mmCIF file of C-alpha atoms in Angstrom:
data_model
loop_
_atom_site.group_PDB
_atom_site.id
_atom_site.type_symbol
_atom_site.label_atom_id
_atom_site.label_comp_id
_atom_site.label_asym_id
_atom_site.label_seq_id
_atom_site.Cartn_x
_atom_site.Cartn_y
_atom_site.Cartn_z
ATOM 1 C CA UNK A 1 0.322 10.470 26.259
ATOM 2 C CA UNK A 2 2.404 8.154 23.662
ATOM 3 C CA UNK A 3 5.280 7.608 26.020
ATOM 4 C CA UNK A 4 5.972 11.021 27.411
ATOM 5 C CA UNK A 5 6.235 10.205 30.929
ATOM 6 C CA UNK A 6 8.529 7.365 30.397
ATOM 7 C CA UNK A 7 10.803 9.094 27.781
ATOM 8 C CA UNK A 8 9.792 6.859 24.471
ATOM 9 C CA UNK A 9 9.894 9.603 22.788
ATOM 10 C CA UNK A 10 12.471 12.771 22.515
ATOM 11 C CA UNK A 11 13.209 15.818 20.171
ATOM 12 C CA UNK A 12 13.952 13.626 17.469
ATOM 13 C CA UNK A 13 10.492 12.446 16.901
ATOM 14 C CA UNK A 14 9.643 15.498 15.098
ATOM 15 C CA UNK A 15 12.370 15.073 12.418
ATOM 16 C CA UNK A 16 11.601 13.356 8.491
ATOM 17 C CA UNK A 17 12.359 9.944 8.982
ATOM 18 C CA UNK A 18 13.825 9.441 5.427
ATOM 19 C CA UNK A 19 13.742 11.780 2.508
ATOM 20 C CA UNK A 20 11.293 10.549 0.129
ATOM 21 C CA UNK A 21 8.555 12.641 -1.113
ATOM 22 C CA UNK A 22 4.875 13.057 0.684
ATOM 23 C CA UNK A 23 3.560 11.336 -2.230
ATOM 24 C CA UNK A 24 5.634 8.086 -2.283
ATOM 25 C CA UNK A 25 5.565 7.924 1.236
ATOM 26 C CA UNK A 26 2.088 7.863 0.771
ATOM 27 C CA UNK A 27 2.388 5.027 -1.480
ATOM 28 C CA UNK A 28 5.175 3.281 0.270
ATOM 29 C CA UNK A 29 3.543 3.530 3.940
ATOM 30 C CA UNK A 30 0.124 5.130 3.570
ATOM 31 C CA UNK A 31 -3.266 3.491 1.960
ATOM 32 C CA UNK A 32 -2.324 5.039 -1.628
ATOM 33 C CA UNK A 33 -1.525 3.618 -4.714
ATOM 34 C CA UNK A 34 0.629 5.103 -7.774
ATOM 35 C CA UNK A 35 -2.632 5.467 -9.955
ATOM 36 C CA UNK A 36 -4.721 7.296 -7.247
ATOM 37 C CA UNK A 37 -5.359 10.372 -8.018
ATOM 38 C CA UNK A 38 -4.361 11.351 -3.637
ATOM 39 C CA UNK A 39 -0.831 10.825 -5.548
ATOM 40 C CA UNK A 40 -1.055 14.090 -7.364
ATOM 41 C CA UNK A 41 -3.040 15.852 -5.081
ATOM 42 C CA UNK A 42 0.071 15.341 -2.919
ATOM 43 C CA UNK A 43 2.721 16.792 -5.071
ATOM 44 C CA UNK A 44 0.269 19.683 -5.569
ATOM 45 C CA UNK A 45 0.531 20.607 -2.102
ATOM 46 C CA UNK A 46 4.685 20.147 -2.356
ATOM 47 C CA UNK A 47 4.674 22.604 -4.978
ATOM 48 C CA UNK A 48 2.348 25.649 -2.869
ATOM 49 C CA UNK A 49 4.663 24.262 0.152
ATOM 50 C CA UNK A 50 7.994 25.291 -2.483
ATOM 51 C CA UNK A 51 6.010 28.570 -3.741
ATOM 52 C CA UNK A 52 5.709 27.250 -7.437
ATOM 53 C CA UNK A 53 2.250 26.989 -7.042
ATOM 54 C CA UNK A 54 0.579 30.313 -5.657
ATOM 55 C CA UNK A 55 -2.372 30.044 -3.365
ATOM 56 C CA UNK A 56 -5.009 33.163 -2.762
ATOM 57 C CA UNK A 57 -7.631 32.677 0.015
ATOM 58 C CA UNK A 58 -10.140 34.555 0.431
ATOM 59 C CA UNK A 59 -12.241 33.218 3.110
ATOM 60 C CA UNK A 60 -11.458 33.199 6.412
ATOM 61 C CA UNK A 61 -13.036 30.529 8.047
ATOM 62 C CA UNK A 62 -11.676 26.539 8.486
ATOM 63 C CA UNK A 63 -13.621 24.463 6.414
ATOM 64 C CA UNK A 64 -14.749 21.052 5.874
ATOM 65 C CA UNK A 65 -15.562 19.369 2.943
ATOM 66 C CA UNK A 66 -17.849 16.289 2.908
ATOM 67 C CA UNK A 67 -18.018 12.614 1.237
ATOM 68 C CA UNK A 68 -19.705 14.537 -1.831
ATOM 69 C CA UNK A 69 -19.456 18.445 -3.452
ATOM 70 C CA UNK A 70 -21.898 19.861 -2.464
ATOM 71 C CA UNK A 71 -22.962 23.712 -3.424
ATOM 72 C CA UNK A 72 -21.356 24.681 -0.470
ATOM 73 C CA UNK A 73 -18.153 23.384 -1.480
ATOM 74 C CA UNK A 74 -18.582 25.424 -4.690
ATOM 75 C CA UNK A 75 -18.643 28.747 -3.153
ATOM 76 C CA UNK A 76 -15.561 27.455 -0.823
ATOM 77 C CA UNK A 77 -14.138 26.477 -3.676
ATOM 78 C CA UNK A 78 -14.672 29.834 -5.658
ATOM 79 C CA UNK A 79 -12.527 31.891 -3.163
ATOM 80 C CA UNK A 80 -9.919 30.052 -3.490
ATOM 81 C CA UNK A 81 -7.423 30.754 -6.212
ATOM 82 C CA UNK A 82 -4.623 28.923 -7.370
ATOM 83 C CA UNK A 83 -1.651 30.702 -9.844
ATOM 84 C CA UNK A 84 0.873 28.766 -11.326
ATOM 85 C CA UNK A 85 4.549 30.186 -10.958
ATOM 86 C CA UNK A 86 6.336 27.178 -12.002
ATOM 87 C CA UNK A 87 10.240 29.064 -11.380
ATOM 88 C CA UNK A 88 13.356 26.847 -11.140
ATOM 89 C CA UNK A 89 13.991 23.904 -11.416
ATOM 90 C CA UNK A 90 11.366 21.063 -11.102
ATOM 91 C CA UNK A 91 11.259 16.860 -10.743
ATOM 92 C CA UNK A 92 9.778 16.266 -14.123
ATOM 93 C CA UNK A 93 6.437 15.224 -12.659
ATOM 94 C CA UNK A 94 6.178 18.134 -10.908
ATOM 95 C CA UNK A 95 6.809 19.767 -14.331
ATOM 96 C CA UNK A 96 3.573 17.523 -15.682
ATOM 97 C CA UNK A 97 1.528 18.101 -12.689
ATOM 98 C CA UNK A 98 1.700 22.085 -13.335
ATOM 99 C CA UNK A 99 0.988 21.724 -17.411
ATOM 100 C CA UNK A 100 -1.568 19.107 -16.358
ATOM 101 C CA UNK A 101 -3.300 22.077 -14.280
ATOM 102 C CA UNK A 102 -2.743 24.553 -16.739
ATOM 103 C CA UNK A 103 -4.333 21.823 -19.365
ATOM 104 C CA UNK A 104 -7.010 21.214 -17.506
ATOM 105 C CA UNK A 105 -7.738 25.082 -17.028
ATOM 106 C CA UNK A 106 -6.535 26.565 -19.911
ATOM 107 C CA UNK A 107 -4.895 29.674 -17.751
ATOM 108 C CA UNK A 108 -2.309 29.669 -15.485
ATOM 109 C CA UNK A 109 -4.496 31.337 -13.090
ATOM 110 C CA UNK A 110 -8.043 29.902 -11.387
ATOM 111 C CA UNK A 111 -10.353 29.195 -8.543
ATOM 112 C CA UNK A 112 -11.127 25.935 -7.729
ATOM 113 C CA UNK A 113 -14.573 26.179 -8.585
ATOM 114 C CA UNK A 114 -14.055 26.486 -12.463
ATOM 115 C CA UNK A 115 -11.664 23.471 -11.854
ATOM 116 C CA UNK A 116 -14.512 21.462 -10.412
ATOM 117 C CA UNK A 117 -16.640 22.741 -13.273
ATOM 118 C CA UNK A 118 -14.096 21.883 -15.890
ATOM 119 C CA UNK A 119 -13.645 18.313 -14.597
ATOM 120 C CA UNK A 120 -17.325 18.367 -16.112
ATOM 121 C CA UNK A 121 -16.452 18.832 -20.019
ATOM 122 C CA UNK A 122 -15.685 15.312 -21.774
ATOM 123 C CA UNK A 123 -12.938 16.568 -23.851
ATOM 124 C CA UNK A 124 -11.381 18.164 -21.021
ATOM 125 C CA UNK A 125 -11.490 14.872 -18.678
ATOM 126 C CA UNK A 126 -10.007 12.860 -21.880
ATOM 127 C CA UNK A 127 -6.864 15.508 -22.131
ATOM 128 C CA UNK A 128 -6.858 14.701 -17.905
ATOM 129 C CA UNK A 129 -6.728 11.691 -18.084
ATOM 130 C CA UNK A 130 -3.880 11.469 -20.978
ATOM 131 C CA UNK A 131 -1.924 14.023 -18.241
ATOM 132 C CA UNK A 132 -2.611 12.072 -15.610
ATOM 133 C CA UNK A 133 -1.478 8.924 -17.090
ATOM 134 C CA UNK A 134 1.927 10.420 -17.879
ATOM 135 C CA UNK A 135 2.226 11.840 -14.636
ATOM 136 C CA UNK A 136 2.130 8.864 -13.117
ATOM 137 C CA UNK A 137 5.066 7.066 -15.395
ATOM 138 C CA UNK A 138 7.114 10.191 -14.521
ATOM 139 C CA UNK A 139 6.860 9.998 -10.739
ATOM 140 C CA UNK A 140 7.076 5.683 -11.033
ATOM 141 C CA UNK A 141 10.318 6.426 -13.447
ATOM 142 C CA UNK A 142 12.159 9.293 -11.452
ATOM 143 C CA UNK A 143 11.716 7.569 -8.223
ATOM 144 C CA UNK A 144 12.665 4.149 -9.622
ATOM 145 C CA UNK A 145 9.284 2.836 -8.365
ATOM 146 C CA UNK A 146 7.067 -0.036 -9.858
ATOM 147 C CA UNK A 147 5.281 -0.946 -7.269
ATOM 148 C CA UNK A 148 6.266 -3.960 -6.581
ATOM 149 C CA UNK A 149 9.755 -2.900 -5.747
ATOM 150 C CA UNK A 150 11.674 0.434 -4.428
ATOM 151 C CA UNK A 151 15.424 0.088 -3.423
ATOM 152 C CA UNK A 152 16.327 -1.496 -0.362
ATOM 153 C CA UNK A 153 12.457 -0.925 1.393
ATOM 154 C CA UNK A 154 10.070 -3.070 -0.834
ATOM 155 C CA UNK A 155 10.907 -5.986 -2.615
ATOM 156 C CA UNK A 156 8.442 -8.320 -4.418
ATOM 157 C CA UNK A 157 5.647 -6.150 -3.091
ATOM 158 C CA UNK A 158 6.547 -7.010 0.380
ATOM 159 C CA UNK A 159 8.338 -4.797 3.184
ATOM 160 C CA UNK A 160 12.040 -5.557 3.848
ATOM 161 C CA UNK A 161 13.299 -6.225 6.905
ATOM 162 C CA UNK A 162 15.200 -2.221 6.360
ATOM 163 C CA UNK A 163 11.398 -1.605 5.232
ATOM 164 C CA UNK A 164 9.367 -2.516 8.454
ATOM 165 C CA UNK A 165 11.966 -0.974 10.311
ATOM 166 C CA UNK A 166 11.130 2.676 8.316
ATOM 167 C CA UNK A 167 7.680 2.011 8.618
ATOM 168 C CA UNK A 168 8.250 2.414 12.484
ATOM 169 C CA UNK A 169 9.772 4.969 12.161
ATOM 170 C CA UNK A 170 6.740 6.769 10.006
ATOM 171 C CA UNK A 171 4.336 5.562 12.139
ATOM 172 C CA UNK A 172 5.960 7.224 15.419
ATOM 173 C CA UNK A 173 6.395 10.383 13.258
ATOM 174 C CA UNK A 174 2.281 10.087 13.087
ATOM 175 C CA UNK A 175 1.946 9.330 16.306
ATOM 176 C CA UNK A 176 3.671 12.809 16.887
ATOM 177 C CA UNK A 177 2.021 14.344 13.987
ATOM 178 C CA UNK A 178 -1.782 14.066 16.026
ATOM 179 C CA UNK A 179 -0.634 14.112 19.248
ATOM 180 C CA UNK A 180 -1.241 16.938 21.353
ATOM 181 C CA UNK A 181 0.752 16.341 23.874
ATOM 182 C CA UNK A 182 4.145 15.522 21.785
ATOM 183 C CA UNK A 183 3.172 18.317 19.627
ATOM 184 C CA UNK A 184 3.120 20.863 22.616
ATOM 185 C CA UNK A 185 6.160 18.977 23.973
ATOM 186 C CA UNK A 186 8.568 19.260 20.555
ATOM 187 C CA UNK A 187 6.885 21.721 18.584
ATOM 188 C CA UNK A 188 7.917 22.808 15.182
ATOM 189 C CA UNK A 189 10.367 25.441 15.134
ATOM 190 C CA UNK A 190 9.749 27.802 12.057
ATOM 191 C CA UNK A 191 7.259 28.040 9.333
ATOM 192 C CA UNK A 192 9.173 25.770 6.911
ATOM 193 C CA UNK A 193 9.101 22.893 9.731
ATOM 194 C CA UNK A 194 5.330 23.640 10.612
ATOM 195 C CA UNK A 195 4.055 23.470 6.856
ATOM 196 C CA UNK A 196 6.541 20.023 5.759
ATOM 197 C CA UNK A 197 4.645 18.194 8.965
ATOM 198 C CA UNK A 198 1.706 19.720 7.977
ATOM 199 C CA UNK A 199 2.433 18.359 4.064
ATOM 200 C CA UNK A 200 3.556 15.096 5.461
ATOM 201 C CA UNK A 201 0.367 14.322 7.350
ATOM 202 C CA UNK A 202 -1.290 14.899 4.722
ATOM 203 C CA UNK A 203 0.492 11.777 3.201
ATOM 204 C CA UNK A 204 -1.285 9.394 5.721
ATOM 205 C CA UNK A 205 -4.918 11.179 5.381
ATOM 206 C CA UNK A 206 -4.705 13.513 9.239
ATOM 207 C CA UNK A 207 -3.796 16.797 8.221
ATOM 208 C CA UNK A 208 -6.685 18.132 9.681
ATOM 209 C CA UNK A 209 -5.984 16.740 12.869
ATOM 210 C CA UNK A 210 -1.939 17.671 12.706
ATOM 211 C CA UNK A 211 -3.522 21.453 11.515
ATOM 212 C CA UNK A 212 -5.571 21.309 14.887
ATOM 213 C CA UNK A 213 -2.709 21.445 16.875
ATOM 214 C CA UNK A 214 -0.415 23.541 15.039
ATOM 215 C CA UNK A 215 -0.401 26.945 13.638
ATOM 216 C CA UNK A 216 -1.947 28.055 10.566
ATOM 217 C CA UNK A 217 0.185 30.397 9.263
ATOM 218 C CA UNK A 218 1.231 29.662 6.004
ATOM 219 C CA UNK A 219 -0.401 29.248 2.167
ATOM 220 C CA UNK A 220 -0.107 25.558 2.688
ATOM 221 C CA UNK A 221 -1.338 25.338 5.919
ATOM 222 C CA UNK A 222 -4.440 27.349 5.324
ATOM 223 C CA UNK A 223 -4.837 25.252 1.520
ATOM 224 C CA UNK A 224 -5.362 22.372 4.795
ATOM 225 C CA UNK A 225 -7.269 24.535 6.879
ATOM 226 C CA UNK A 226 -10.024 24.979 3.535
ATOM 227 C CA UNK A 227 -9.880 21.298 3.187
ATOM 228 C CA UNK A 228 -8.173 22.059 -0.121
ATOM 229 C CA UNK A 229 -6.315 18.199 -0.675
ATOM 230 C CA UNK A 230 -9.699 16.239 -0.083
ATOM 231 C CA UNK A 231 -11.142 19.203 -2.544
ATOM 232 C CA UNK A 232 -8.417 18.893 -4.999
ATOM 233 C CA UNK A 233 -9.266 14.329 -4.358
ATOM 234 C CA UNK A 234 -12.558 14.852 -5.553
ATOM 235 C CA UNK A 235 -11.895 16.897 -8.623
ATOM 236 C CA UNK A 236 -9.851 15.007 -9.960
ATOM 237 C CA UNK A 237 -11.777 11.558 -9.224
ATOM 238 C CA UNK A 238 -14.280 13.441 -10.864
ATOM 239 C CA UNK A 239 -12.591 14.264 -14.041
ATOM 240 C CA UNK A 240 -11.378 10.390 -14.439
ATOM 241 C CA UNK A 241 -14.456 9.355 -13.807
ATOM 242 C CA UNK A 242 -15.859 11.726 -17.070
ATOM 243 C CA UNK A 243 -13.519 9.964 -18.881
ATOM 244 C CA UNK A 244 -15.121 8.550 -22.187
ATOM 245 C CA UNK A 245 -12.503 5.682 -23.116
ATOM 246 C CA UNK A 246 -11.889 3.573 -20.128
ATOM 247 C CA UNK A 247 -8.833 1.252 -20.421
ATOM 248 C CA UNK A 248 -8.018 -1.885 -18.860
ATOM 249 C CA UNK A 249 -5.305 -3.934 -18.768
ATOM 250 C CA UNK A 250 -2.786 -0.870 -19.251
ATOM 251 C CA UNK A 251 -3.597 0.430 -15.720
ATOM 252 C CA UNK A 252 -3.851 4.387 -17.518
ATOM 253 C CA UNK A 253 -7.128 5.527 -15.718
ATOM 254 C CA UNK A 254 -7.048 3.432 -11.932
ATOM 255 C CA UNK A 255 -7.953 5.585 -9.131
ATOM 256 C CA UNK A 256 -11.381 6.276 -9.496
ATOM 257 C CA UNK A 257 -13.076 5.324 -6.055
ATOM 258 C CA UNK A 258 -16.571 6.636 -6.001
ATOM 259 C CA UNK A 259 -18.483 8.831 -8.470
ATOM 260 C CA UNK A 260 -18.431 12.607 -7.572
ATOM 261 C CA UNK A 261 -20.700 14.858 -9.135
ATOM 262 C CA UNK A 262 -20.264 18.500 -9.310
ATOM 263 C CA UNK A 263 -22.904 20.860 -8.974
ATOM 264 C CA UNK A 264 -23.476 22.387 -12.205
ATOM 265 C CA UNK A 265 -22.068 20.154 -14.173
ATOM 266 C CA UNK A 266 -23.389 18.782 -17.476
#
């Protein structure tokens, strides 16, 4: 039970332990790197967590996606609707990563389906993975990041002493994030704490398994619930991997793990 019964653990396991983004965290202490596409994925799901991305679901059931789209995951994927509100002010890759979904469907409103579709068309891939490349120099530049080094955590690609200590710290917040029994124990406390744990577990790959214990009852949660971040993965995988002019050397198109095809496609 992770310590319960001789008090490891108390209420404060359930709070951030720094402030950093899902997505650097995911870099910092997850399996991620800057170029993978999991990176904007993440800050996707930030922005429906904020409201600047709207999310319209219209099937009820959870759902699970497999290693490859499927048909299946088409028709999933067709009832559920993203519109971009994009009000206030934004991080300037958050900024990219809405125009870079707005490129990429030429509307401001769409279903993930099309997306998938879309990742299809060569022209379309090329102009993602242009975005995508300048994406990732905005969220390396804003957060001071080049991957070898980030302030007083990671120096010379290696974890500082202040570093491995954090990285405790993270790792005991995911021990809470799929536990049952710490979940039941210190459970979150309004729907803005429910969906940032949710958004955060995402960051280490188990926000299926944080969703199974915890209430779906916002648009982010129930993005999760759809399987919407490993849908959103292999979409954009997809569209890098239709990329015609593959660079080396320059690190613009990194990422790509596996080929997905899309039903339908080309």
């Amino acid at each position: 039970m992770l310590g319960l019964n001789n008090n490891q653990y108390d209420e404060s396991i359930k709070n951030i332990p720094s402030n950093e983004s899902s997505s650097l965290i995911s870099v910092l202490f997850g399996k991620n790197k800057c170029r993978d596409v999991n990176i904007l994925s993440l800050t996707i799901l930030d922005l429906i967590n904020k409201d600047q991305i709207k999310c319209d679901i219209d099937f009820n059931d959870s759902y699970n996606a497999g290693r490859k789209l499927t048909h299946r995951d088409m028709e999933v994927m067709k009832k559920i609707t993203l519109r971009l509100s994009n009000k206030g002010e934004l991080k300037t890759s958050e900024t990219l990563a809405i125009n870079l979904l707005k490129n990429m469907n030429k509307n401001k409103k769409f279903n993930l389906k099309a997306m998938a579709k879309q990742s299809n068309n060569t022209s379309i891939a090329n102009k993602f993975g242009n975005d995508f490349n300048e994406f990732v120099k905005a969220f390396t530049n804003e957060n001071e990041f080049d991957g070898k080094n980030y302030k007083d955590i990671l120096e010379n690609d290696k974890l500082t002493n202040r570093g491995k200590e954090l990285k405790k710290e993270w790792r005991n917040f995911q021990n809470y994030l799929k536990s049952n029994d710490l979940t039941n124990h210190y459970p979150p406390q309004s729907l803005e704490e429910n969906s940032t744990q949710i958004l955060y577990s995402a960051s280490f790959d188990i926000e299926k398994d944080a969703l199974n214990i915890r209430q779906n009852n916002t648009q982010l949660t129930d993005f999760i619930d759809k399987d919407g971040y490993k849908l959103l993965n292999m979409i954009f995988n997809n569209a890098l991997d239709n990329v015609t002019e593959k660079r080396n050397g320059d690190g613009v198109f990194y990422g790509v793990n596996e080929k997905y095809t899309i039903p339908g496609g080309g």
